[in-house]
GROMACS .gro file of C-alpha atoms in nm:
model
  459
    1MET     CA    1  -1.541  -7.159  -3.649
    2PRO     CA    2  -1.458  -6.960  -4.034
    3ALA     CA    3  -1.699  -6.782  -4.179
    4VAL     CA    4  -1.926  -6.937  -4.433
    5ARG     CA    5  -1.909  -6.782  -4.784
    6THR     CA    6  -2.310  -6.786  -4.839
    7THR     CA    7  -2.292  -6.555  -5.182
    8ARG     CA    8  -2.092  -6.537  -5.469
    9VAL     CA    9  -2.219  -6.212  -5.578
   10ARG     CA   10  -1.882  -6.111  -5.680
   11PHE     CA   11  -1.891  -6.370  -6.005
   12LEU     CA   12  -2.204  -6.174  -6.085
   13MET     CA   13  -2.036  -5.859  -6.128
   14LEU     CA   14  -1.744  -6.048  -6.305
   15PHE     CA   15  -2.017  -6.149  -6.562
   16LEU     CA   16  -2.154  -5.798  -6.598
   17VAL     CA   17  -1.796  -5.676  -6.659
   18PHE     CA   18  -1.720  -5.985  -6.896
   19VAL     CA   19  -2.034  -5.878  -7.143
   20GLY     CA   20  -1.963  -5.474  -7.130
   21THR     CA   21  -1.577  -5.633  -7.271
   22VAL     CA   22  -1.764  -5.840  -7.547
   23ILE     CA   23  -1.978  -5.501  -7.629
   24ASN     CA   24  -1.632  -5.244  -7.639
   25TYR     CA   25  -1.442  -5.459  -7.877
   26VAL     CA   26  -1.687  -5.551  -8.090
   27ASP     CA   27  -1.770  -5.167  -8.145
   28ARG     CA   28  -1.412  -5.107  -8.155
   29ALA     CA   29  -1.370  -5.417  -8.383
   30ASN     CA   30  -1.651  -5.392  -8.650
   31LEU     CA   31  -1.525  -5.127  -8.855
   32SER     CA   32  -1.248  -5.400  -8.959
   33VAL     CA   33  -1.524  -5.611  -9.122
   34ALA     CA   34  -1.725  -5.319  -9.265
   35ALA     CA   35  -1.396  -5.159  -9.433
   36PRO     CA   36  -1.322  -5.367  -9.742
   37LEU     CA   37  -1.678  -5.297  -9.827
   38LEU     CA   38  -1.696  -4.932  -9.755
   39LYS     CA   39  -1.333  -4.854  -9.892
   40HIS     CA   40  -1.487  -4.961 -10.273
   41GLU     CA   41  -1.804  -4.715 -10.165
   42PHE     CA   42  -1.557  -4.422 -10.071
   43GLY     CA   43  -1.250  -4.508 -10.308
   44LEU     CA   44  -1.012  -4.501 -10.037
   45GLY     CA   45  -0.618  -4.632 -10.017
   46PRO     CA   46  -0.450  -4.816  -9.760
   47VAL     CA   47  -0.348  -4.517  -9.601
   48GLU     CA   48  -0.669  -4.362  -9.589
   49ILE     CA   49  -0.848  -4.714  -9.443
   50GLY     CA   50  -0.539  -4.705  -9.147
   51VAL     CA   51  -0.616  -4.373  -9.056
   52LEU     CA   52  -0.963  -4.452  -9.018
   53PHE     CA   53  -0.906  -4.802  -8.820
   54SER     CA   54  -0.681  -4.542  -8.582
   55ALA     CA   55  -0.891  -4.289  -8.531
   56TYR     CA   56  -1.095  -4.464  -8.257
   57ALA     CA   57  -0.754  -4.453  -8.082
   58TRP     CA   58  -0.685  -4.075  -8.124
   59THR     CA   59  -0.923  -3.955  -7.878
   60TYR     CA   60  -0.911  -4.270  -7.661
   61VAL     CA   61  -0.565  -4.252  -7.526
   62ILE     CA   62  -0.624  -3.915  -7.462
   63ALA     CA   63  -0.938  -3.932  -7.269
   64ASN     CA   64  -0.794  -4.269  -7.062
   65ILE     CA   65  -0.640  -4.061  -6.807
   66PRO     CA   66  -0.915  -3.854  -6.744
   67GLY     CA   67  -1.177  -4.133  -6.807
   68GLY     CA   68  -0.996  -4.335  -6.527
   69TRP     CA   69  -0.993  -3.995  -6.299
   70VAL     CA   70  -1.403  -3.990  -6.296
   71VAL     CA   71  -1.404  -4.387  -6.268
   72ASP     CA   72  -1.206  -4.298  -5.940
   73ARG     CA   73  -1.394  -3.997  -5.830
   74PHE     CA   74  -1.782  -4.109  -5.949
   75GLY     CA   75  -1.742  -4.492  -5.905
   76SER     CA   76  -1.818  -4.759  -6.190
   77ARG     CA   77  -2.217  -4.787  -6.176
   78VAL     CA   78  -2.279  -4.455  -6.329
   79MET     CA   79  -1.988  -4.378  -6.539
   80TYR     CA   80  -1.967  -4.765  -6.726
   81ALA     CA   81  -2.353  -4.713  -6.763
   82LEU     CA   82  -2.271  -4.364  -6.961
   83ALA     CA   83  -1.985  -4.445  -7.130
   84VAL     CA   84  -2.160  -4.711  -7.302
   85LEU     CA   85  -2.452  -4.556  -7.365
   86ILE     CA   86  -2.300  -4.270  -7.601
   87TRP     CA   87  -2.032  -4.474  -7.742
   88SER     CA   88  -2.304  -4.714  -7.881
   89GLY     CA   89  -2.523  -4.377  -7.982
   90PHE     CA   90  -2.208  -4.324  -8.242
   91THR     CA   91  -2.190  -4.653  -8.339
   92VAL     CA   92  -2.557  -4.639  -8.453
   93ALA     CA   93  -2.500  -4.323  -8.638
   94GLN     CA   94  -2.160  -4.445  -8.832
   95GLY     CA   95  -2.430  -4.656  -9.046
   96PHE     CA   96  -2.557  -4.314  -9.202
   97ALA     CA   97  -2.206  -4.143  -9.253
   98GLY     CA   98  -2.183  -4.073  -9.635
   99ARG     CA   99  -1.814  -3.971  -9.617
  100PHE     CA  100  -1.470  -4.056  -9.480
  101ALA     CA  101  -1.492  -3.710  -9.270
  102THR     CA  102  -1.777  -3.838  -9.113
  103ILE     CA  103  -1.726  -4.198  -9.010
  104PHE     CA  104  -1.371  -4.022  -8.899
  105GLY     CA  105  -1.552  -3.797  -8.665
  106LEU     CA  106  -1.783  -4.086  -8.521
  107ARG     CA  107  -1.474  -4.271  -8.430
  108LEU     CA  108  -1.353  -4.007  -8.274
  109GLY     CA  109  -1.654  -4.009  -8.038
  110VAL     CA  110  -1.666  -4.357  -8.004
  111GLY     CA  111  -1.279  -4.321  -7.883
  112VAL     CA  112  -1.367  -4.058  -7.593
  113ALA     CA  113  -1.673  -4.233  -7.494
  114GLU     CA  114  -1.508  -4.612  -7.425
  115ALA     CA  115  -1.194  -4.445  -7.238
  116PRO     CA  116  -1.353  -4.538  -6.877
  117THR     CA  117  -1.419  -4.880  -6.932
  118PHE     CA  118  -1.058  -5.037  -6.886
  119PRO     CA  119  -0.994  -4.853  -6.601
  120VAL     CA  120  -1.377  -4.994  -6.486
  121ASN     CA  121  -1.303  -5.322  -6.565
  122ASN     CA  122  -0.974  -5.315  -6.365
  123ARG     CA  123  -1.135  -5.159  -6.062
  124VAL     CA  124  -1.447  -5.374  -6.021
  125VAL     CA  125  -1.189  -5.662  -6.012
  126SER     CA  126  -0.957  -5.519  -5.747
  127ILE     CA  127  -1.241  -5.437  -5.505
  128TRP     CA  128  -1.463  -5.726  -5.574
  129PHE     CA  129  -1.169  -6.065  -5.555
  130THR     CA  130  -0.900  -6.117  -5.339
  131GLN     CA  131  -0.531  -6.096  -5.472
  132ARG     CA  132  -0.537  -6.479  -5.551
  133GLU     CA  133  -0.864  -6.469  -5.728
  134ARG     CA  134  -0.764  -6.135  -5.908
  135GLY     CA  135  -0.546  -6.305  -6.177
  136THR     CA  136  -0.779  -6.560  -6.310
  137ALA     CA  137  -1.061  -6.279  -6.288
  138THR     CA  138  -0.878  -6.030  -6.492
  139SER     CA  139  -0.840  -6.280  -6.766
  140VAL     CA  140  -1.209  -6.355  -6.740
  141TYR     CA  141  -1.302  -6.013  -6.863
  142LEU     CA  142  -1.010  -5.966  -7.073
  143VAL     CA  143  -1.162  -6.296  -7.307
  144GLY     CA  144  -1.465  -6.064  -7.344
  145GLN     CA  145  -1.254  -5.874  -7.633
  146TYR     CA  146  -1.171  -6.233  -7.785
  147ILE     CA  147  -1.488  -6.412  -7.763
  148GLY     CA  148  -1.690  -6.139  -7.915
  149MET     CA  149  -1.512  -6.119  -8.210
  150ALA     CA  150  -1.478  -6.516  -8.237
  151ALA     CA  151  -1.887  -6.511  -8.143
  152PHE     CA  152  -1.993  -6.210  -8.366
  153THR     CA  153  -1.764  -6.153  -8.664
  154PRO     CA  154  -1.891  -6.449  -8.876
  155MET     CA  155  -2.247  -6.306  -8.796
  156LEU     CA  156  -2.117  -5.944  -8.892
  157PHE     CA  157  -1.977  -6.038  -9.201
  158TRP     CA  158  -2.303  -6.230  -9.254
  159ILE     CA  159  -2.473  -5.880  -9.207
  160ALA     CA  160  -2.242  -5.722  -9.405
  161HIS     CA  161  -2.326  -5.951  -9.711
  162SER     CA  162  -2.660  -5.959  -9.654
  163PHE     CA  163  -2.762  -5.599  -9.575
  164GLY     CA  164  -2.458  -5.413  -9.656
  165TRP     CA  165  -2.196  -5.229  -9.414
  166ARG     CA  166  -2.449  -4.976  -9.251
  167ALA     CA  167  -2.625  -5.269  -9.087
  168ILE     CA  168  -2.344  -5.363  -8.903
  169PHE     CA  169  -2.311  -5.041  -8.712
  170TRP     CA  170  -2.684  -5.058  -8.635
  171ALA     CA  171  -2.698  -5.391  -8.477
  172THR     CA  172  -2.409  -5.380  -8.258
  173GLY     CA  173  -2.505  -4.984  -8.192
  174VAL     CA  174  -2.812  -5.081  -7.995
  175ILE     CA  175  -2.718  -5.398  -7.847
  176GLY     CA  176  -2.490  -5.151  -7.634
  177ILE     CA  177  -2.789  -4.892  -7.602
  178ILE     CA  178  -2.961  -5.198  -7.394
  179TRP     CA  179  -2.655  -5.284  -7.251
  180SER     CA  180  -2.617  -4.959  -7.031
  181GLY     CA  181  -2.983  -5.028  -6.906
  182VAL     CA  182  -2.868  -5.327  -6.798
  183TRP     CA  183  -2.537  -5.260  -6.635
  184TYR     CA  184  -2.693  -4.942  -6.457
  185LEU     CA  185  -2.964  -5.156  -6.314
  186LEU     CA  186  -2.778  -5.450  -6.185
  187TYR     CA  187  -2.399  -5.336  -6.057
  188ARG     CA  188  -2.279  -5.218  -5.733
  189ASP     CA  189  -2.005  -5.166  -5.541
  190PRO     CA  190  -1.910  -5.459  -5.246
  191GLU     CA  191  -2.020  -5.186  -4.958
  192ALA     CA  192  -2.310  -5.056  -5.157
  193CYS     CA  193  -2.453  -5.392  -5.266
  194SER     CA  194  -2.740  -5.540  -5.058
  195TRP     CA  195  -2.732  -5.898  -5.200
  196VAL     CA  196  -2.327  -5.980  -5.066
  197SER     CA  197  -2.304  -6.154  -4.766
  198GLU     CA  198  -2.123  -6.003  -4.446
  199ALA     CA  199  -1.927  -6.365  -4.499
  200GLU     CA  200  -1.826  -6.291  -4.869
  201LEU     CA  201  -1.759  -5.919  -4.785
  202ALA     CA  202  -1.500  -6.006  -4.532
  203TYR     CA  203  -1.348  -6.310  -4.716
  204ILE     CA  204  -1.272  -6.070  -5.000
  205ARG     CA  205  -1.187  -5.798  -4.749
  206GLU     CA  206  -0.912  -6.057  -4.598
  207GLY     CA  207  -0.819  -6.155  -4.938
  208GLY     CA  208  -0.706  -5.812  -5.054
  209ALA     CA  209  -0.972  -5.661  -5.236
  210LEU     CA  210  -0.964  -5.289  -5.179
  211VAL     CA  211  -1.319  -5.291  -5.050
  212GLY     CA  212  -1.436  -4.923  -5.008
  213SER     CA  213  -1.166  -4.779  -5.238
  214HIS     CA  214  -1.400  -4.542  -5.380
  215ARG     CA  215  -1.491  -4.360  -5.035
  216VAL     CA  216  -1.123  -4.320  -5.016
  217ALA     CA  217  -1.064  -4.168  -5.336
  218SER     CA  218  -1.386  -3.951  -5.297
  219GLY     CA  219  -1.278  -3.821  -4.991
  220ALA     CA  220  -0.939  -3.630  -4.951
  221GLN     CA  221  -0.823  -3.656  -5.328
  222LYS     CA  222  -1.190  -3.594  -5.482
  223GLN     CA  223  -1.147  -3.213  -5.508
  224LYS     CA  224  -0.887  -3.200  -5.775
  225PHE     CA  225  -0.721  -3.357  -6.018
  226PRO     CA  226  -0.437  -3.512  -5.894
  227TRP     CA  227  -0.136  -3.384  -6.159
  228ARG     CA  228   0.110  -3.419  -5.866
  229LYS     CA  229   0.055  -3.797  -5.782
  230LEU     CA  230  -0.007  -3.894  -6.168
  231ALA     CA  231   0.342  -3.749  -6.196
  232THR     CA  232   0.482  -4.017  -5.961
  233VAL     CA  233   0.281  -4.286  -6.136
  234PHE     CA  234   0.438  -4.204  -6.466
  235SER     CA  235   0.761  -4.204  -6.360
  236ASN     CA  236   0.749  -4.494  -6.169
  237ARG     CA  237   0.989  -4.784  -6.267
  238GLN     CA  238   0.722  -5.057  -6.255
  239ILE     CA  239   0.463  -4.842  -6.457
  240ILE     CA  240   0.704  -4.738  -6.745
  241ALA     CA  241   0.773  -5.117  -6.788
  242ILE     CA  242   0.458  -5.210  -6.832
  243CYS     CA  243   0.337  -4.918  -7.034
  244MET     CA  244   0.631  -5.056  -7.268
  245GLY     CA  245   0.454  -5.399  -7.252
  246LYS     CA  246   0.115  -5.315  -7.284
  247PHE     CA  247   0.186  -5.130  -7.622
  248ALA     CA  248   0.392  -5.407  -7.767
  249SER     CA  249   0.111  -5.676  -7.685
  250LEU     CA  250  -0.194  -5.406  -7.831
  251SER     CA  251  -0.015  -5.329  -8.137
  252SER     CA  252  -0.085  -5.737  -8.179
  253LEU     CA  253  -0.403  -5.718  -8.051
  254TYR     CA  254  -0.505  -5.382  -8.278
  255PHE     CA  255  -0.328  -5.600  -8.606
  256PHE     CA  256  -0.603  -5.849  -8.570
  257LEU     CA  257  -0.893  -5.603  -8.476
  258THR     CA  258  -0.835  -5.395  -8.753
  259TRP     CA  259  -0.621  -5.552  -9.063
  260PHE     CA  260  -0.625  -5.880  -9.040
  261PRO     CA  261  -0.988  -5.946  -9.221
  262SER     CA  262  -0.825  -5.724  -9.523
  263TYR     CA  263  -0.535  -5.966  -9.475
  264LEU     CA  264  -0.711  -6.248  -9.529
  265ILE     CA  265  -0.900  -6.129  -9.840
  266SER     CA  266  -0.644  -5.932 -10.018
  267GLU     CA  267  -0.325  -6.140  -9.936
  268ARG     CA  268  -0.493  -6.478  -9.901
  269HIS     CA  269  -0.752  -6.423 -10.158
  270MET     CA  270  -1.046  -6.524  -9.932
  271THR     CA  271  -1.418  -6.443 -10.037
  272VAL     CA  272  -1.605  -6.228  -9.753
  273LEU     CA  273  -1.793  -6.500  -9.625
  274LYS     CA  274  -1.514  -6.717  -9.604
  275ALA     CA  275  -1.273  -6.445  -9.464
  276GLY     CA  276  -1.579  -6.408  -9.231
  277GLY     CA  277  -1.553  -6.793  -9.083
  278VAL     CA  278  -1.236  -6.809  -9.042
  279THR     CA  279  -1.146  -6.489  -8.851
  280ALA     CA  280  -1.299  -6.653  -8.567
  281VAL     CA  281  -1.074  -6.934  -8.573
  282PRO     CA  282  -0.769  -6.700  -8.425
  283PHE     CA  283  -0.980  -6.515  -8.145
  284VAL     CA  284  -1.142  -6.849  -7.981
  285ALA     CA  285  -0.726  -6.890  -7.968
  286ALA     CA  286  -0.671  -6.575  -7.793
  287SER     CA  287  -0.958  -6.643  -7.599
  288ILE     CA  288  -0.814  -6.968  -7.462
  289GLY     CA  289  -0.493  -6.774  -7.438
  290VAL     CA  290  -0.580  -6.534  -7.197
  291VAL     CA  291  -0.789  -6.749  -6.969
  292ALA     CA  292  -0.456  -6.986  -6.971
  293GLY     CA  293  -0.252  -6.692  -6.886
  294GLY     CA  294  -0.447  -6.602  -6.557
  295LEU     CA  295  -0.463  -6.949  -6.452
  296LEU     CA  296  -0.108  -6.967  -6.486
  297SER     CA  297  -0.054  -6.653  -6.315
  298ASP     CA  298  -0.267  -6.766  -6.003
  299TRP     CA  299  -0.130  -7.138  -6.011
  300LEU     CA  300   0.222  -7.005  -5.947
  301LEU     CA  301   0.124  -6.761  -5.705
  302ARG     CA  302  -0.090  -7.060  -5.515
  303ARG     CA  303   0.273  -7.257  -5.575
  304GLY     CA  304   0.467  -6.991  -5.339
  305ALA     CA  305   0.572  -6.799  -5.633
  306SER     CA  306   0.664  -6.425  -5.582
  307VAL     CA  307   0.371  -6.213  -5.731
  308GLY     CA  308   0.630  -6.045  -5.949
  309ALA     CA  309   0.754  -6.400  -6.089
  310ALA     CA  310   0.353  -6.514  -6.133
  311ARG     CA  311   0.274  -6.204  -6.305
  312LYS     CA  312   0.565  -6.156  -6.533
  313THR     CA  313   0.580  -6.516  -6.661
  314PRO     CA  314   0.284  -6.602  -6.888
  315ILE     CA  315   0.323  -6.221  -7.018
  316ILE     CA  316   0.684  -6.277  -7.126
  317THR     CA  317   0.603  -6.606  -7.241
  318GLY     CA  318   0.347  -6.510  -7.453
  319LEU     CA  319   0.487  -6.209  -7.603
  320LEU     CA  320   0.797  -6.370  -7.729
  321LEU     CA  321   0.587  -6.625  -7.908
  322VAL     CA  322   0.422  -6.330  -8.102
  323PRO     CA  323   0.676  -6.340  -8.348
  324THR     CA  324   0.543  -6.680  -8.473
  325MET     CA  325   0.367  -6.500  -8.685
  326THR     CA  326   0.614  -6.441  -8.976
  327LEU     CA  327   0.599  -6.817  -9.009
  328SER     CA  328   0.298  -6.731  -9.226
  329LEU     CA  329   0.530  -6.597  -9.471
  330LEU     CA  330   0.676  -6.922  -9.541
  331THR     CA  331   0.310  -7.114  -9.643
  332ASP     CA  332   0.094  -7.062  -9.972
  333SER     CA  333  -0.135  -7.288  -9.733
  334ASN     CA  334  -0.461  -7.103  -9.601
  335THR     CA  335  -0.510  -7.402  -9.365
  336VAL     CA  336  -0.152  -7.357  -9.230
  337VAL     CA  337  -0.175  -6.942  -9.213
  338ILE     CA  338  -0.487  -6.967  -9.011
  339ALA     CA  339  -0.325  -7.219  -8.750
  340ILE     CA  340   0.004  -6.987  -8.750
  341MET     CA  341  -0.189  -6.675  -8.668
  342SER     CA  342  -0.408  -6.868  -8.434
  343PHE     CA  343  -0.122  -6.962  -8.229
  344ALA     CA  344   0.063  -6.643  -8.243
  345PHE     CA  345  -0.255  -6.476  -8.068
  346PHE     CA  346  -0.294  -6.761  -7.869
  347ALA     CA  347   0.040  -6.603  -7.705
  348GLN     CA  348  -0.113  -6.255  -7.725
  349GLY     CA  349  -0.408  -6.360  -7.498
  350VAL     CA  350  -0.151  -6.500  -7.266
  351ALA     CA  351   0.079  -6.180  -7.255
  352SER     CA  352  -0.270  -5.974  -7.173
  353ALA     CA  353  -0.227  -6.089  -6.793
  354SER     CA  354  -0.093  -5.749  -6.724
  355TRP     CA  355  -0.421  -5.596  -6.624
  356SER     CA  356  -0.380  -5.820  -6.282
  357LEU     CA  357  -0.030  -5.686  -6.231
  358ILE     CA  358  -0.149  -5.311  -6.263
  359GLY     CA  359  -0.396  -5.384  -5.984
  360ASP     CA  360  -0.105  -5.548  -5.747
  361ILE     CA  361   0.080  -5.210  -5.827
  362ALA     CA  362  -0.149  -4.935  -5.849
  363PRO     CA  363  -0.175  -4.716  -5.538
  364LYS     CA  364  -0.467  -4.805  -5.346
  365SER     CA  365  -0.685  -4.450  -5.426
  366MET     CA  366  -0.573  -4.421  -5.724
  367ILE     CA  367  -0.656  -4.799  -5.915
  368GLY     CA  368  -0.893  -4.623  -6.209
  369ILE     CA  369  -0.664  -4.343  -6.314
  370THR     CA  370  -0.348  -4.578  -6.302
  371GLY     CA  371  -0.519  -4.823  -6.476
  372GLY     CA  372  -0.611  -4.518  -6.742
  373ALA     CA  373  -0.225  -4.427  -6.729
  374VAL     CA  374  -0.108  -4.756  -6.869
  375ASN     CA  375  -0.428  -4.790  -7.101
  376PHE     CA  376  -0.325  -4.423  -7.229
  377ALA     CA  377   0.061  -4.541  -7.332
  378GLY     CA  378  -0.041  -4.903  -7.414
  379ASN     CA  379  -0.321  -4.782  -7.685
  380LEU     CA  380  -0.135  -4.560  -7.868
  381SER     CA  381  -0.055  -4.892  -8.066
  382GLY     CA  382  -0.363  -4.830  -8.208
  383ILE     CA  383  -0.236  -4.492  -8.325
  384VAL     CA  384   0.083  -4.609  -8.475
  385THR     CA  385   0.007  -4.979  -8.601
  386PRO     CA  386  -0.285  -4.921  -8.840
  387ILE     CA  387  -0.135  -4.649  -8.981
  388ALA     CA  388   0.213  -4.771  -9.008
  389ILE     CA  389   0.085  -5.090  -9.183
  390GLY     CA  390  -0.097  -4.866  -9.425
  391PHE     CA  391   0.178  -4.713  -9.529
  392ILE     CA  392   0.336  -5.014  -9.580
  393LEU     CA  393   0.070  -5.160  -9.783
  394ARG     CA  394   0.120  -4.841 -10.038
  395GLU     CA  395   0.499  -4.891 -10.033
  396THR     CA  396   0.504  -5.260 -10.061
  397GLY     CA  397   0.179  -5.417 -10.184
  398SER     CA  398   0.245  -5.670  -9.899
  399PHE     CA  399   0.194  -5.767  -9.513
  400GLY     CA  400   0.546  -5.907  -9.483
  401TRP     CA  401   0.714  -5.642  -9.330
  402ALA     CA  402   0.377  -5.538  -9.119
  403LEU     CA  403   0.431  -5.899  -8.914
  404GLY     CA  404   0.785  -5.816  -8.894
  405LEU     CA  405   0.707  -5.485  -8.745
  406ILE     CA  406   0.475  -5.652  -8.516
  407SER     CA  407   0.722  -5.907  -8.403
  408LEU     CA  408   0.950  -5.627  -8.346
  409PHE     CA  409   0.764  -5.437  -8.070
  410ALA     CA  410   0.625  -5.783  -7.913
  411VAL     CA  411   1.007  -5.854  -7.846
  412LEU     CA  412   1.062  -5.548  -7.725
  413GLY     CA  413   0.764  -5.548  -7.482
  414ALA     CA  414   0.889  -5.905  -7.366
  415LEU     CA  415   1.253  -5.714  -7.288
  416ALA     CA  416   1.096  -5.418  -7.091
  417TYR     CA  417   0.950  -5.676  -6.866
  418THR     CA  418   1.228  -5.898  -6.781
  419PHE     CA  419   1.493  -5.629  -6.717
  420LEU     CA  420   1.282  -5.281  -6.634
  421LEU     CA  421   1.013  -5.399  -6.410
  422GLY     CA  422   1.197  -5.495  -6.142
  423GLU     CA  423   1.068  -5.583  -5.817
  424VAL     CA  424   0.657  -5.600  -5.824
  425LYS     CA  425   0.506  -5.387  -5.522
  426ARG     CA  426   0.249  -5.162  -5.474
  427ILE     CA  427   0.319  -4.776  -5.492
  428GLU     CA  428   0.243  -4.565  -5.219
  429ILE     CA  429   0.202  -4.191  -5.234
  430ASP     CA  430  -0.119  -4.132  -5.036
  431ASP     CA  431   0.074  -3.891  -4.820
  432GLU     CA  432  -0.252  -3.636  -4.730
  433PRO     CA  433  -0.418  -3.701  -4.426
  434LEU     CA  434  -0.712  -3.960  -4.454
  435ASP     CA  435  -1.080  -3.797  -4.358
  436ALA     CA  436  -1.285  -3.953  -4.126
  437SER     CA  437  -1.480  -4.146  -4.371
  438ALA     CA  438  -1.161  -4.287  -4.569
  439ARG     CA  439  -1.016  -4.416  -4.230
  440ALA     CA  440  -1.373  -4.578  -4.151
  441VAL     CA  441  -1.295  -4.797  -4.452
  442ARG     CA  442  -0.953  -4.908  -4.379
  443SER     CA  443  -1.016  -5.248  -4.256
  444PRO     CA  444  -0.692  -5.394  -4.010
  445ALA     CA  445  -0.703  -5.725  -4.191
  446LEU     CA  446  -0.658  -5.552  -4.531
  447ASP     CA  447  -0.335  -5.342  -4.441
  448ALA     CA  448  -0.215  -5.630  -4.261
  449HIS     CA  449  -0.271  -5.831  -4.554
  450SER     CA  450  -0.113  -5.550  -4.803
  451ARG     CA  451   0.174  -5.532  -4.534
  452GLU     CA  452   0.239  -5.890  -4.600
  453ASP     CA  453   0.169  -5.876  -4.984
  454ALA     CA  454   0.453  -5.619  -5.024
  455ARG     CA  455   0.724  -5.801  -4.841
  456SER     CA  456   0.626  -6.131  -5.019
  457THR     CA  457   0.691  -5.928  -5.404
  458GLN     CA  458   1.052  -6.018  -5.388
  459ASP     CA  459   1.125  -6.136  -5.748
   0.00000   0.00000   0.00000
């Protein structure tokens, strides 16, 4: 008689990850709301603003790989709570900055502290959700990137208009400090959670959830940083393709997170309050796109498509639709522009389903560090895109070439997924002998499922 699933604890853990992602992205993007005001106070040009926008990514990309490693070694509960607490402290401090260099330095600090967050997100979904649920679960936490901005951008513009740009950082930072405590109190890994029933634990394990992966990682691989294995991961054809695609997808995301409010105010001549209202619309569209991409991926998987086809279809389709943003150059209507930008951002949301693909490919004991490696490569766009747009604005005074650059990146990303990624299968590099505790967490059902999964991923 099949076991009855008496608990749904995995959905609580997913909700915690979702809220954390909302806070994460609000604290990344709050500078974009403050920028139109603080640039006048500090006398900054477009290149300087672009450098400020990119400062976060400078340290974020460097810290992503060690960030993923500490997640694999110390687990999600402690590392996420500590990360949120530290980056929120840096966020509050930005409200007291008195010059360009201070804000730049504090943004560097935010980037370091936020590095473990997406490796944590990816790991939580990988250990709590079955393979057939993973695409939808990934889309739920990814939608937090956009829901946060959709819900809070109008409020942040109102705060800036009413109390000044400094209050933006104080408000968002305090919320994060509170959330760090909530996460630490509530989050648990499956094997350490007293609320999860044996039935739910068996269900997720037999469905391909990597239950016990933290204990595997903390056994034989805990003692040193796995440089050789990391090199193997980075040289893998699948990872190279995902890194290129992630860079392309995040380039358009970083445009909306950094320069988009300035685009509405300077290029479309909107007031601060009006820009604050309409900025939310593309983020709502992107939220719908993220969910649609995840649902489409899991639907294709249930319909019998291979893992590769199910994961790549929404990603490639979304990337190929991102260049529709250049159609905004053909109209003077702000309403039409918002509609075009919303559709392009919807497409970017659909393309963000690559995190579920990472969950299908990453070595079992290196989920965090593999996610960190991909996030490292992808978030290089957070350095390149804002600064490149700043130079374009300085030289041309218009966003036209900037939209063209983002569109070019999107097409190149689609080509990487189409022609370079190839067969989707889990990377097997765990060649050291497992210790007793690691062997104990290996489930025969899970191993059998993994072998079956590897056979079924022909593209």
